[in-house]
mmCIF file of C-alpha atoms in Angstrom:
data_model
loop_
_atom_site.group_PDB
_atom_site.id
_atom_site.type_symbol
_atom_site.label_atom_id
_atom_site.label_comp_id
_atom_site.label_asym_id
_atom_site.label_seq_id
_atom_site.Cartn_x
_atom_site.Cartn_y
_atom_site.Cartn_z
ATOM 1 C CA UNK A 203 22.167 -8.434 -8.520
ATOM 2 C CA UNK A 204 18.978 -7.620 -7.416
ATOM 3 C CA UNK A 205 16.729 -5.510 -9.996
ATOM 4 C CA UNK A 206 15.741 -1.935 -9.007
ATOM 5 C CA UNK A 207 12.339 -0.718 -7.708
ATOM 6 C CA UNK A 208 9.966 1.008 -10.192
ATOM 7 C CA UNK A 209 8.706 3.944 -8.458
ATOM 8 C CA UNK A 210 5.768 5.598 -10.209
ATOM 9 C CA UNK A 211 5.265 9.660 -10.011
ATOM 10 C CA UNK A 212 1.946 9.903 -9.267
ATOM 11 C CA UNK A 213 -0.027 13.069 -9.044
ATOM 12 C CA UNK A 214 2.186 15.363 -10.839
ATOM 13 C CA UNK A 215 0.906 18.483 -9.489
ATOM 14 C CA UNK A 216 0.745 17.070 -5.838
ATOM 15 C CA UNK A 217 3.984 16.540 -3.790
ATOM 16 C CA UNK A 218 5.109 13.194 -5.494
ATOM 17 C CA UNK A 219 7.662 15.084 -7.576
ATOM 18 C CA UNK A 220 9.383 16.509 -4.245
ATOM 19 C CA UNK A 221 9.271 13.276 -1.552
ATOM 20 C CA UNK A 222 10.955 11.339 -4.573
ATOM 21 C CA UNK A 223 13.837 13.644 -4.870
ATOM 22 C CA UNK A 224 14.068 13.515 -0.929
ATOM 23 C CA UNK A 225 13.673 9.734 -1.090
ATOM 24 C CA UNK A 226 16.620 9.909 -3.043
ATOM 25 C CA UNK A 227 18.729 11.878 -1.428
ATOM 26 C CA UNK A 228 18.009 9.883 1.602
ATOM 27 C CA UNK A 229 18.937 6.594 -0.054
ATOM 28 C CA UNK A 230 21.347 7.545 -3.001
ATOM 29 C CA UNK A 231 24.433 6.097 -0.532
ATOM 30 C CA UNK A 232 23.420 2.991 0.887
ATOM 31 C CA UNK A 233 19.753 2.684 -1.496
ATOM 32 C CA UNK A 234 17.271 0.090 -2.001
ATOM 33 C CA UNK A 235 17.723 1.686 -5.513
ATOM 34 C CA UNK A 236 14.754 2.653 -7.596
ATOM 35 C CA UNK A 237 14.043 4.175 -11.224
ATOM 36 C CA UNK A 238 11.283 6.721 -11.205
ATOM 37 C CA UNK A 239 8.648 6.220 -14.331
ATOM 38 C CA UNK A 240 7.349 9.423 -15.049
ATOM 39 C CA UNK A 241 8.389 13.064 -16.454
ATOM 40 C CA UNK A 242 12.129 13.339 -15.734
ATOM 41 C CA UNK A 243 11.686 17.101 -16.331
ATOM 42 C CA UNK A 244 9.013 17.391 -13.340
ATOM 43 C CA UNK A 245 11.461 15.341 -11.174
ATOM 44 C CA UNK A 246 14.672 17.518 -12.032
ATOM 45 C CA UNK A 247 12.672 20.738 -11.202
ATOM 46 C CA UNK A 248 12.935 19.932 -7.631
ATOM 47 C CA UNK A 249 16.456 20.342 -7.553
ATOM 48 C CA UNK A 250 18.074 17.109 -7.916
ATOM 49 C CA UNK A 251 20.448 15.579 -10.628
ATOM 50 C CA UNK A 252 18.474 13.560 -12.881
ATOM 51 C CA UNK A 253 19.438 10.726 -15.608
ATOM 52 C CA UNK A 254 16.962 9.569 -17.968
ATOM 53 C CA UNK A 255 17.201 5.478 -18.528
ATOM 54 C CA UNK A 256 15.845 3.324 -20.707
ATOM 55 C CA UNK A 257 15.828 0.198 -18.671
ATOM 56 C CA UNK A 258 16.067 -0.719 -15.266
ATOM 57 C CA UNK A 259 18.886 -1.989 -15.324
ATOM 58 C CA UNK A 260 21.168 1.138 -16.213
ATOM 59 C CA UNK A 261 19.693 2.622 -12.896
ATOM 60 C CA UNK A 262 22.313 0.958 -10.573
ATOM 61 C CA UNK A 263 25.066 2.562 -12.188
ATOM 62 C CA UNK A 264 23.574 6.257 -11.834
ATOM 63 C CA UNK A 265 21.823 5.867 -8.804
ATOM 64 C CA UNK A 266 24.596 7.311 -6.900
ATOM 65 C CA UNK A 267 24.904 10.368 -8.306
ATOM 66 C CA UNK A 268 21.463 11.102 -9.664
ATOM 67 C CA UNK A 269 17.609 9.949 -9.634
ATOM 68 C CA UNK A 270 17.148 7.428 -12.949
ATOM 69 C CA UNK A 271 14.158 8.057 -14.875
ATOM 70 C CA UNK A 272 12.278 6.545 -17.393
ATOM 71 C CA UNK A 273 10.932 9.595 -19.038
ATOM 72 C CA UNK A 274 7.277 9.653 -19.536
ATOM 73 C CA UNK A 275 6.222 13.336 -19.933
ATOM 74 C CA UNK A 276 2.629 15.108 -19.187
ATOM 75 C CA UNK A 277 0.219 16.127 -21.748
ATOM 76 C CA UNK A 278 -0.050 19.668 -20.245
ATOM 77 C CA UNK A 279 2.046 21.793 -18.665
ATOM 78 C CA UNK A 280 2.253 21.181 -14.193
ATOM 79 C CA UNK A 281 0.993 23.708 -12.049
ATOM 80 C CA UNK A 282 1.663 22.728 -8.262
ATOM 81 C CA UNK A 283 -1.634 22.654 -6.291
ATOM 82 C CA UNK A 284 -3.872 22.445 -9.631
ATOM 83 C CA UNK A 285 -4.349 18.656 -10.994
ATOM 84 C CA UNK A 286 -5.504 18.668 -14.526
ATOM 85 C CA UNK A 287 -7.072 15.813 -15.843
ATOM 86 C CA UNK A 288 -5.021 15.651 -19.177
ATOM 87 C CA UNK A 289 -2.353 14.418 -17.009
ATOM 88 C CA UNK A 290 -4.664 11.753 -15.481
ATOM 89 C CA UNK A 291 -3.750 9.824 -18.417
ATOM 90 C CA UNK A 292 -0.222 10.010 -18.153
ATOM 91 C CA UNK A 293 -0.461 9.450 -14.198
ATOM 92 C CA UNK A 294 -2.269 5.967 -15.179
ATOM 93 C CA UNK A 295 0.272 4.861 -17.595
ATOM 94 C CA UNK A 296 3.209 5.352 -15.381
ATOM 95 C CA UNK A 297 1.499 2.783 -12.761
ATOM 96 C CA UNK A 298 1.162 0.430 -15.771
ATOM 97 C CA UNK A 299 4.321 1.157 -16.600
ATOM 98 C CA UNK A 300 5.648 0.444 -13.308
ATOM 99 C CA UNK A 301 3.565 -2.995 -13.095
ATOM 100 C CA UNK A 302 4.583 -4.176 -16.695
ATOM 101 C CA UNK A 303 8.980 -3.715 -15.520
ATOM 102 C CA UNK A 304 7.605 -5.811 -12.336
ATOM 103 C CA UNK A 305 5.623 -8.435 -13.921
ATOM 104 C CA UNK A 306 8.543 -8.920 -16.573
ATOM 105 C CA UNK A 307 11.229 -8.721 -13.715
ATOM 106 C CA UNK A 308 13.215 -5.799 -14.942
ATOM 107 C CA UNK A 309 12.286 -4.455 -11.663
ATOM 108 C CA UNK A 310 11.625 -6.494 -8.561
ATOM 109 C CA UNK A 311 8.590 -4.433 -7.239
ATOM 110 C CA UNK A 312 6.335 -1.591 -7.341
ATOM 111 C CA UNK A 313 6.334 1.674 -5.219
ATOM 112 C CA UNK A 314 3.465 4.508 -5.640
ATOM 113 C CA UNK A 315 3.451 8.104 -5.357
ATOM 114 C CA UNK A 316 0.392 9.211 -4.723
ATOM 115 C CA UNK A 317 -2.185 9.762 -6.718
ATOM 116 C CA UNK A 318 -5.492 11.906 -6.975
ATOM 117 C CA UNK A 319 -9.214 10.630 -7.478
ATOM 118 C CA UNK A 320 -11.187 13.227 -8.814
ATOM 119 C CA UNK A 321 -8.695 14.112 -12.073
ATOM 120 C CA UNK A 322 -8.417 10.220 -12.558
ATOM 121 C CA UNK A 323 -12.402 9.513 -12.697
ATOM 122 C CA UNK A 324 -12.908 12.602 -14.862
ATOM 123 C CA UNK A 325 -10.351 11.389 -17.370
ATOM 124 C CA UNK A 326 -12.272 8.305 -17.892
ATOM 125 C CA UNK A 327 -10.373 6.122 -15.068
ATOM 126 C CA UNK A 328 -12.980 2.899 -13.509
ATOM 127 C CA UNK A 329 -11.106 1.706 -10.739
ATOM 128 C CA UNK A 330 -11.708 3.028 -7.330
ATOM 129 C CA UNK A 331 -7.843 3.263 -6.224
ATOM 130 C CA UNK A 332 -4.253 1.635 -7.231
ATOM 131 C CA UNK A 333 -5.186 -1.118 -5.358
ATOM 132 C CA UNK A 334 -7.943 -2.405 -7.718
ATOM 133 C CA UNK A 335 -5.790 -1.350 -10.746
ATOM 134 C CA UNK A 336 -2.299 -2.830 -9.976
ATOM 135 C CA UNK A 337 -5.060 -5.845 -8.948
ATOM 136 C CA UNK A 338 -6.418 -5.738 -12.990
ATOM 137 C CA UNK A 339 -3.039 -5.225 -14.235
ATOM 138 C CA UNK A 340 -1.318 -8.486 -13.148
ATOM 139 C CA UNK A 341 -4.393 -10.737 -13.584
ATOM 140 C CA UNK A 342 -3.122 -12.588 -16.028
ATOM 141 C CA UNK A 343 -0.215 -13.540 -14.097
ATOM 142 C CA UNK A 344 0.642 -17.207 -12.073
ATOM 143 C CA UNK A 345 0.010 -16.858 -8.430
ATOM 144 C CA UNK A 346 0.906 -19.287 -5.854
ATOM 145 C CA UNK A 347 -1.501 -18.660 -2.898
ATOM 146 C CA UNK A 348 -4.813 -17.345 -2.282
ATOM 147 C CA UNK A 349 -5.505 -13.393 -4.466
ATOM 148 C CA UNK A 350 -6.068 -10.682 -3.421
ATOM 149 C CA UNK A 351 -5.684 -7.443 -3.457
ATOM 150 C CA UNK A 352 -6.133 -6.893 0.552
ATOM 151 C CA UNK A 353 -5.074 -3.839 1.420
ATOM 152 C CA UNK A 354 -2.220 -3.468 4.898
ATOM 153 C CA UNK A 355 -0.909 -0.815 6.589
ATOM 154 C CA UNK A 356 2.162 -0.832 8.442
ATOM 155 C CA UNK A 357 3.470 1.584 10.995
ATOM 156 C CA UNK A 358 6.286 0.123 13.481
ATOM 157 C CA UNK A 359 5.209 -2.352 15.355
ATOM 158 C CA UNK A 360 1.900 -2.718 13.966
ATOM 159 C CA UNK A 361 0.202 -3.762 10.826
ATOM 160 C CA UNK A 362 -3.507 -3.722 10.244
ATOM 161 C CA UNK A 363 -5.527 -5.758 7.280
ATOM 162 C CA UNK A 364 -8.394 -4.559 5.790
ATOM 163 C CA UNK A 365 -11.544 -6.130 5.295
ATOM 164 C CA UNK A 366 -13.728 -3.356 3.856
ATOM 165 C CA UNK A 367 -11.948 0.189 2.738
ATOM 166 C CA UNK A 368 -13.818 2.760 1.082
ATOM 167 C CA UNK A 369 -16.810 1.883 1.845
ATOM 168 C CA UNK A 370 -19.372 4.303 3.567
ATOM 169 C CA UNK A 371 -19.985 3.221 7.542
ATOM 170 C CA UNK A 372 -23.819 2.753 6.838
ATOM 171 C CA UNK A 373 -22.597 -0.364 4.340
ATOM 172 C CA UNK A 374 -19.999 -1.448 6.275
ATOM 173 C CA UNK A 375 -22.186 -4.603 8.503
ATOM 174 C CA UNK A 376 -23.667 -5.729 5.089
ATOM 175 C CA UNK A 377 -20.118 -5.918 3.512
ATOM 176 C CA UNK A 378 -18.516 -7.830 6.544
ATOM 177 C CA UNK A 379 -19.218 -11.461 5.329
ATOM 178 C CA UNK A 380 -18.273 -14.414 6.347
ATOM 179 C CA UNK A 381 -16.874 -14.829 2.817
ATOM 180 C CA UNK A 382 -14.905 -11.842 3.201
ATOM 181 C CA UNK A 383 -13.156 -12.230 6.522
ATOM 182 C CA UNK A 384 -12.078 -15.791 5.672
ATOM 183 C CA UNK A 385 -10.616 -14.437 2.054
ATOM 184 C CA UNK A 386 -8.583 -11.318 3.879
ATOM 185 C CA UNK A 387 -7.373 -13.425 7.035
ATOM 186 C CA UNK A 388 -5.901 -16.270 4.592
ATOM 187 C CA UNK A 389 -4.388 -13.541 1.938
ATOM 188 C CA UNK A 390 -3.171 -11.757 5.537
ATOM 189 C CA UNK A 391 -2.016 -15.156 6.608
ATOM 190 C CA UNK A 392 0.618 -15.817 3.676
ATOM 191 C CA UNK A 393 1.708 -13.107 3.108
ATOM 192 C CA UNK A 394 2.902 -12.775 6.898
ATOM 193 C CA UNK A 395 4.895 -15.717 5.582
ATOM 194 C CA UNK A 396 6.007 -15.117 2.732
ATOM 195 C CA UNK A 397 6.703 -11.106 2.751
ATOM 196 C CA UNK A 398 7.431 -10.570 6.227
ATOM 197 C CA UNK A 399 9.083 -13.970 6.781
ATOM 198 C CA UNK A 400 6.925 -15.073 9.912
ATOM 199 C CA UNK A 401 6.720 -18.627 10.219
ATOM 200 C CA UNK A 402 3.604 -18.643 12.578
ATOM 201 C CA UNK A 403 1.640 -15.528 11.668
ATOM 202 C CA UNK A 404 -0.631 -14.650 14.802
ATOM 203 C CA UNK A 405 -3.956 -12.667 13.537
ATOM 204 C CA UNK A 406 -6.132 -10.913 15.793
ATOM 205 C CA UNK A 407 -9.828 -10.478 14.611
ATOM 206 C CA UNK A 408 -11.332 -6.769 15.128
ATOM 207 C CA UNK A 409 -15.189 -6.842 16.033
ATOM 208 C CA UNK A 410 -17.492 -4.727 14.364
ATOM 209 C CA UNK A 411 -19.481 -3.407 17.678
ATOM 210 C CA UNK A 412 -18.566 -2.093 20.842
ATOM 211 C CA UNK A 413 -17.236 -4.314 23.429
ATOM 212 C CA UNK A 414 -17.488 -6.954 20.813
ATOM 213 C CA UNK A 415 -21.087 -7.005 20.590
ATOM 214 C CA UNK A 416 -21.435 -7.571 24.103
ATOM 215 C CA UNK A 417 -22.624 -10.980 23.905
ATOM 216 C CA UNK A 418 -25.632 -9.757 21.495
ATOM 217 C CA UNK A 419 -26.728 -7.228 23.248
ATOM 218 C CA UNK A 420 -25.335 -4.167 20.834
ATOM 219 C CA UNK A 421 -25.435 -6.427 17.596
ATOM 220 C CA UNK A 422 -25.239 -10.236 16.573
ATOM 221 C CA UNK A 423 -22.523 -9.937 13.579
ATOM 222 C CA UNK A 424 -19.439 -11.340 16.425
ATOM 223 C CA UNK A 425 -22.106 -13.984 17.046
ATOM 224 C CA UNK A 426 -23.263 -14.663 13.252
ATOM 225 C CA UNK A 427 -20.557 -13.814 11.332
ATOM 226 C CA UNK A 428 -17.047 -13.047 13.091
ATOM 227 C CA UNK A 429 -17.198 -16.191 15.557
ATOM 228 C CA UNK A 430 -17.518 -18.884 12.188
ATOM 229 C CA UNK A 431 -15.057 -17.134 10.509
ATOM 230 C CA UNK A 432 -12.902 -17.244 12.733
ATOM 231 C CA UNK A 433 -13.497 -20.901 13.663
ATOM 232 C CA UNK A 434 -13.118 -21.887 10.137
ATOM 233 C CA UNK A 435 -10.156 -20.242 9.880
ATOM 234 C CA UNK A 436 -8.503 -22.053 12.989
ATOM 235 C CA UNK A 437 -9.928 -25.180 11.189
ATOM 236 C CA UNK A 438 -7.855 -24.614 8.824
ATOM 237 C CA UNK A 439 -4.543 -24.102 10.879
ATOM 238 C CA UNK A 440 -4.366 -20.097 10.925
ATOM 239 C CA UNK A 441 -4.302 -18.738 14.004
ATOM 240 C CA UNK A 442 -6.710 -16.031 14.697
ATOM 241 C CA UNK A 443 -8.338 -14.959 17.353
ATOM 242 C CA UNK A 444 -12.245 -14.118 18.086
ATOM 243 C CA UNK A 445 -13.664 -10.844 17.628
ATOM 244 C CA UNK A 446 -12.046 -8.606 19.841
ATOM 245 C CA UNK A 447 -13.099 -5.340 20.704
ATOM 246 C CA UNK A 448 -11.252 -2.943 19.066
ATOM 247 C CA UNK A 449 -10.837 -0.156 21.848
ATOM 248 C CA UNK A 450 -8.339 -2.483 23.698
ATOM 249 C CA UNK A 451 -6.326 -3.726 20.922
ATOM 250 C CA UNK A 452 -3.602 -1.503 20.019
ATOM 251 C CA UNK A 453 -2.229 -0.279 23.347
ATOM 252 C CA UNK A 454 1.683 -1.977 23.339
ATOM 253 C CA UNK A 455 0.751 -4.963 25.106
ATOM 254 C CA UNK A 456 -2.008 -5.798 23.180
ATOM 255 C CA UNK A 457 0.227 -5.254 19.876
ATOM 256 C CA UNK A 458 2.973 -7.476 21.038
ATOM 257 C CA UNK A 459 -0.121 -10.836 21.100
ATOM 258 C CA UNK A 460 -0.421 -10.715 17.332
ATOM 259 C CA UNK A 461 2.075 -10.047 14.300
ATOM 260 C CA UNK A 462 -1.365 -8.038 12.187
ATOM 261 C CA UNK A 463 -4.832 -6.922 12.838
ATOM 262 C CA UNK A 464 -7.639 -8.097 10.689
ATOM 263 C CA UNK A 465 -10.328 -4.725 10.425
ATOM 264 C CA UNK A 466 -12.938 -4.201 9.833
ATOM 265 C CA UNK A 467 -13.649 -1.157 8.164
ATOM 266 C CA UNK A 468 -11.416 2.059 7.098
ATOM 267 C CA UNK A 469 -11.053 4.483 10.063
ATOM 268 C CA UNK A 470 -11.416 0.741 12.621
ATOM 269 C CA UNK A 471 -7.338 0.145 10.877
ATOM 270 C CA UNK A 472 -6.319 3.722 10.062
ATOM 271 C CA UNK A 473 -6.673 5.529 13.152
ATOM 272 C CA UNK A 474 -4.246 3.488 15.021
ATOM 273 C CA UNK A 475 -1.606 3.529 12.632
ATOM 274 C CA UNK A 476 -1.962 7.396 11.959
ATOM 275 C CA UNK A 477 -1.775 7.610 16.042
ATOM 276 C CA UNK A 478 1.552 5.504 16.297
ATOM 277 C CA UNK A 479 3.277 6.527 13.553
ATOM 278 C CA UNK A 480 1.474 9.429 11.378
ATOM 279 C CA UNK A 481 4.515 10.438 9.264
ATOM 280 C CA UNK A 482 5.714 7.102 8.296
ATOM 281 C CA UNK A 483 3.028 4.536 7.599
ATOM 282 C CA UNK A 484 3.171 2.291 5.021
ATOM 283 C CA UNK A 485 0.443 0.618 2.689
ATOM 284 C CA UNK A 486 1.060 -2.647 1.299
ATOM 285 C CA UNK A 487 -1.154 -4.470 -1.355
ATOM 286 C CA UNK A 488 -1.025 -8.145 -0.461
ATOM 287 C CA UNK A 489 -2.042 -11.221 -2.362
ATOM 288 C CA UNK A 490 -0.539 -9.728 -5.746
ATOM 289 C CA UNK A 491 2.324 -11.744 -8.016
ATOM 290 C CA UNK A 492 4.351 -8.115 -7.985
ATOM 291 C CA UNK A 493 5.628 -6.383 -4.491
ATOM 292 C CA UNK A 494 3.458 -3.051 -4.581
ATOM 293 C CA UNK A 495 3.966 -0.347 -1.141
ATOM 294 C CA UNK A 496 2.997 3.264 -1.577
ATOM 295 C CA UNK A 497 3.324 6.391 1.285
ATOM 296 C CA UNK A 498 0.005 6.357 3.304
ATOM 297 C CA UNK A 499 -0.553 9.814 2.708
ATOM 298 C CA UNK A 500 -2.171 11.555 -0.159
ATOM 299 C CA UNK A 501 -1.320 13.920 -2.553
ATOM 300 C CA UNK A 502 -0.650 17.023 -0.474
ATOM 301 C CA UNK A 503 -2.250 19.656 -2.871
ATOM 302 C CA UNK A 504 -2.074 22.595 -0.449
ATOM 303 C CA UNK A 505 1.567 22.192 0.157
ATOM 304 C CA UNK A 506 2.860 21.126 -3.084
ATOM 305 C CA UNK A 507 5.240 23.286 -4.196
ATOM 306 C CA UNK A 508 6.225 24.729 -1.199
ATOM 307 C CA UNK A 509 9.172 22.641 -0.079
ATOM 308 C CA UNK A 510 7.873 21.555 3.201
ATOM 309 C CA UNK A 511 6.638 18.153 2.393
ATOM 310 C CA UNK A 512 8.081 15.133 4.433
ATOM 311 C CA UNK A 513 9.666 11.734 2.517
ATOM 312 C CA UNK A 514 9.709 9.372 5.509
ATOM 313 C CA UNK A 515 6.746 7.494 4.385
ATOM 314 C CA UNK A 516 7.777 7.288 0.601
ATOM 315 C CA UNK A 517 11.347 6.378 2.352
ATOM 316 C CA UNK A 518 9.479 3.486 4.411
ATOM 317 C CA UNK A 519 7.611 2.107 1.295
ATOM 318 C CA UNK A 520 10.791 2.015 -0.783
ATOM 319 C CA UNK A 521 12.630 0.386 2.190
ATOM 320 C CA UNK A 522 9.687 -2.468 2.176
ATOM 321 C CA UNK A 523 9.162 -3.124 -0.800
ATOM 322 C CA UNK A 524 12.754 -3.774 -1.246
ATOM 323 C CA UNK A 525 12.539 -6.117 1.981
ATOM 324 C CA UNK A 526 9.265 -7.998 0.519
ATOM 325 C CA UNK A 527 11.603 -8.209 -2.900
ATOM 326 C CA UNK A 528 14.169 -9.897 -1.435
ATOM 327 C CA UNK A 529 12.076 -12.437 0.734
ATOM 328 C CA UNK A 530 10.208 -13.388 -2.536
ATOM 329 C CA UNK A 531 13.719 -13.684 -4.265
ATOM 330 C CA UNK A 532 14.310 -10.548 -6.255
ATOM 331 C CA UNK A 533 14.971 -11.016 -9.839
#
């Protein structure tokens, strides 16, 4: 039998708490089936039965009738709406938590709550995201293929690859290497493959200037850097396409050429997914040896609390990762 999901908390004074007891209630008849790592207490407050576990694999047996958690409480008491950094702590461990059940295969992949920036750096916290921290946390671990982490987000019928993500737009062209493009386009590649099962993954390379630089005329990076990445790629059997300008590739017909878009930069991949599908996008790590999706939303401060938060993209995640699991062979 395939091994549960580990579902980290997140933010505990965001909405994570609430879209994981809707997740639930969503999925508690026909599943993927997940254990939550975090403070049962939190989780139970939102209204739902709760069981706390001590392994993974006493979560099938409850998962029908209540939400299995591995309790993990906070250091302070929750106020919804008001992160404290004490708790930034206990939001870390619960990822590592959730990576260390993955990497050992008591569970057979990783889902994320959200999680907030500012209370994480002030409690001491060096990596920019969960991305570069689920990255550090399985390091040490075989992988067959080409590392990442390279960040995806899928919505429907499209999914988008990221070349540069939090990066400010004035760095972007510096950061767009040749190096880079060839690194996320092969990680993109394989995991089309492997995850998604696609035998012939078809890529489609964003430019980085309007109407694809126009031949040189509004900027030389499609001529210097996009166009030999792009051939080397090819050269190596992946099929990608040359820089394409970006305001005519994600109408339908455009979308049905390619299986994922390789962007460039943050709001180049975001925008479209937000505009097809805003309330259930998906973001995938790629290129890891664990499965890791999370919602592609944030925290939700200003509504935490309140009731009114939506699930479908925590629902979406869990339903993923559970696909990518069971491509990749469960445990």
């Amino acid at each position: 039998m395939t091994a549960p999901l580990a579902l980290s908390l997140g933010e505990p004074a965001g909405i994570g708490p609430e879209i994981v007891a809707k997740a639930w209630t969503a999925l508690r008849e026909t599943g993927p089936a997940f254990v939550v790592v975090g403070d049962a207490d939190l989780v139970a407050s939102r209204g739902e039965p709760v069981v706390r576990v001590t392994d993974p694999a006493e979560a099938a047996a409850v998962f029908g009738r209540a939400i299995p958690a591995i309790h993990s409480p906070t250091a302070a008491a929750v106020t919804p709406g008001r992160p404290d950094p004490v708790n930034a702590i206990c939001v870390a461990d619960w990822i590592s938590q959730a990576v260390d059940l993955a990497m050992d295969g008591r569970a057979s992949g990783v889902v994320t709550a959200p999680i907030a920036k500012a209370p994480l750096y002030a409690s001491g916290f060096r990596f920019p995201g969960h991305t570069e921290f689920i990255a550090e946390l399985t390091g040490d671990l075989p992988y067959r293929g080409t590392r990442g982490p390279v960040m995806m987000l899928t919505a429907r019928d499209l999914r988008v690859a990221l070349v540069t993500i939090h990066a400010p737009l004035s760095q972007v062209p510096e950061l767009v290497t040749q190096e880079r493009v060839i690194r996320t386009a092969r990680v993109t590649h394989e995991a089309l493959r492997r995850d998604f099962g696609i035998d012939r993954p078809r890529l489609a390379l964003a430019a980085l200037n309007p109407h694809a630089g126009e031949g040189g005329a509004i900027g030389l990076e499609e001529i210097e850097v996009l166009r030999p990445a792009a051939a080397a790629l090819r050269a190596e059997g992946i099929g990608i396409t040359d820089p394409l300008p970006a305001d005519t590739m994600f109408h339908p017909d455009a979308r049905a050429t390619y299986d994922a878009a390789v962007c460039l930069y943050h709001d180049q991949a975001l925008i479209p997914i937000k505009t097809i599908d805003f309330w259930g996008g998906v973001n995938v790590t790629l290129g890891l040896p664990v499965v890791r999706t999370s919602p592609d939303h944030g925290t939700g401060f200003e509504i935490a609390g309140t009731g009114v938060a939506r699930a479908d993209s925590l629902i979406a995640a869990i339903r993923l990762a559970a696909e990518m699991a069971g491509r990749r062979g469960g445990h």
